[in-house]
Amino acid sequence: MGQQKDSTDLMNTLEKETGTTVNYTTATFKTTRLVNGHTVENVGKGVLDVKISHRFGTLNKGGYELFGLDNATMRMGLDYGITPNLMVGIGRSTFEKTYDAFFKIKILRQSSGKRNMPVTLSYIPTVALKTLRWADPSRKNYYSSRLFYTHQLLIARKFSAGTSLQLMPTFIHRNLAALKADPNDILAIGIGGRQKLTKRLSLNAEYYYQLPGHKIDSSTNSLSIGIDIETGGHVFQLHFTNSVGMSERTFISENTGKWEKGDILFGFNISRVFNIGKRR
């Protein structure tokens, strides 16, 4: 019996050393959103994630507008996990009365051991519908002019228990541009990260750089910095950003805020999850 136990222990040790098991990386980020943009995280199968996002007015409004607190833009969204690697989501923003829908599929997952994969890779296509009244209702307007499309790849790596980075190459197509000189297709590359500070607190940041020749001349790049606070059944995110909109079209390609001019908005995201799938 003693020899058999020693042999089993030795086999287990050899399996670990030779990498016969796959060790998947978990919790690269704490939520499915970094600040405005997505992370590689998915909600679990059968899980409904209710998200409420607020952006107040800019700080440079001064005391009369209580430094932006008198104004607010909101997005309410519902995300649902179909499988562990596939989720869908819908949302509605007060900014430009925009509806959006997306799905997120995890293509690769960071792992070590038998299968060594250095990054997690996700793909997200999004469609957005702008429902503001037509600026000129007397002209012939097309429903398709209200539609906008976004395609993103998310490439993330968790370097340690407290440090994660993510790249977000992005393509945005607008069926209708505001000016003839404005491109219909926008190309951008985003970079974001998370640094754990305490057991329940982390620092997040994201930046989207629009490529020259593939951006609106008057637009500025989006920069957001914030913290995540884990409190029981939900994650509370507080942040500062120069972007008013919360759909990819608005905060990546049509952003006009400048940090150096005080166009800084305080905001928050709050997330609450519910298990509504069938339990076996």
Phi, psi and omega in degrees: 000319181295320179294321180296318180295317179298321179295319179295316179299320180295319179297316178298320179295317180295322179298318179294318183291324182271357174072049179271358175245155178257124179252106182275139177284136179238160175052049172300319171229164185272339178222176180280354178238140176279297166223280173270320186271171181282159166247177179283355180286144175243152169285152183291165178300130179077012181255132175256124181250115178264120183242133174237124182240135179235140169231121178277181180288176183286148181296332183285004174291340176082186185295330182299322178261016183051045177053041175097348184288344177285346182241148180207142171243141185226147170230134174242130184226156176234121177244142183222136179270116179277314173225174177300338183247004182223126176225157177233159180206152174225157179198165177221127180251143175289334179292115182058021176046059188259131172257144178219153178215146183206166162227152180233125179239132179271117184269316178233154179227129180303132182203166176222175182092230182300322178243111182261106179237117187285342185222164168255136183235127177232153178237135181226113167263139182228141171239137180234144181237117178269122188246020173300151175299148180299137179296326178228086183292346182284337179274170178280115181249145183248139178301323182298337179292345180275351189263144179221144184232141179228139173234130181225142166252135177246121182239111188232151175221133173265110185278330179205182180299337184243356187233125177223145176230154182214138173253143184226076172297134191225137173237127180237131176243130177246123179295328180229124175265149183294322181235155179299326182285344182281137178285149174280333182250129181243134175243134180213157174233126180252152174225137181214166181200166178225133174235117180288132180255313176222186181300326184242008185227134177218155178258129180239152175206151175211147180217133178244121179255123178272132184288136178303140182085351180228040180214161174283132186303323184276355184276157178237161180282144184273128177230128182223140179225136181196184178232149173254134178237119178272122181225092177065242186275005180214166177246129180254123181248126175245137184202167172239138183211159174258015182246132178275312183289160181234011170255155186303320179302316187280316185274343177263308191260343183237021179284139180235358182288144178235124180301318185292343178257009178082013178280062185246128182249134171272141180204177177208154170239136174233136186232134177227128184253147179227133176273108182244355178284164180290133177261135180263000000 
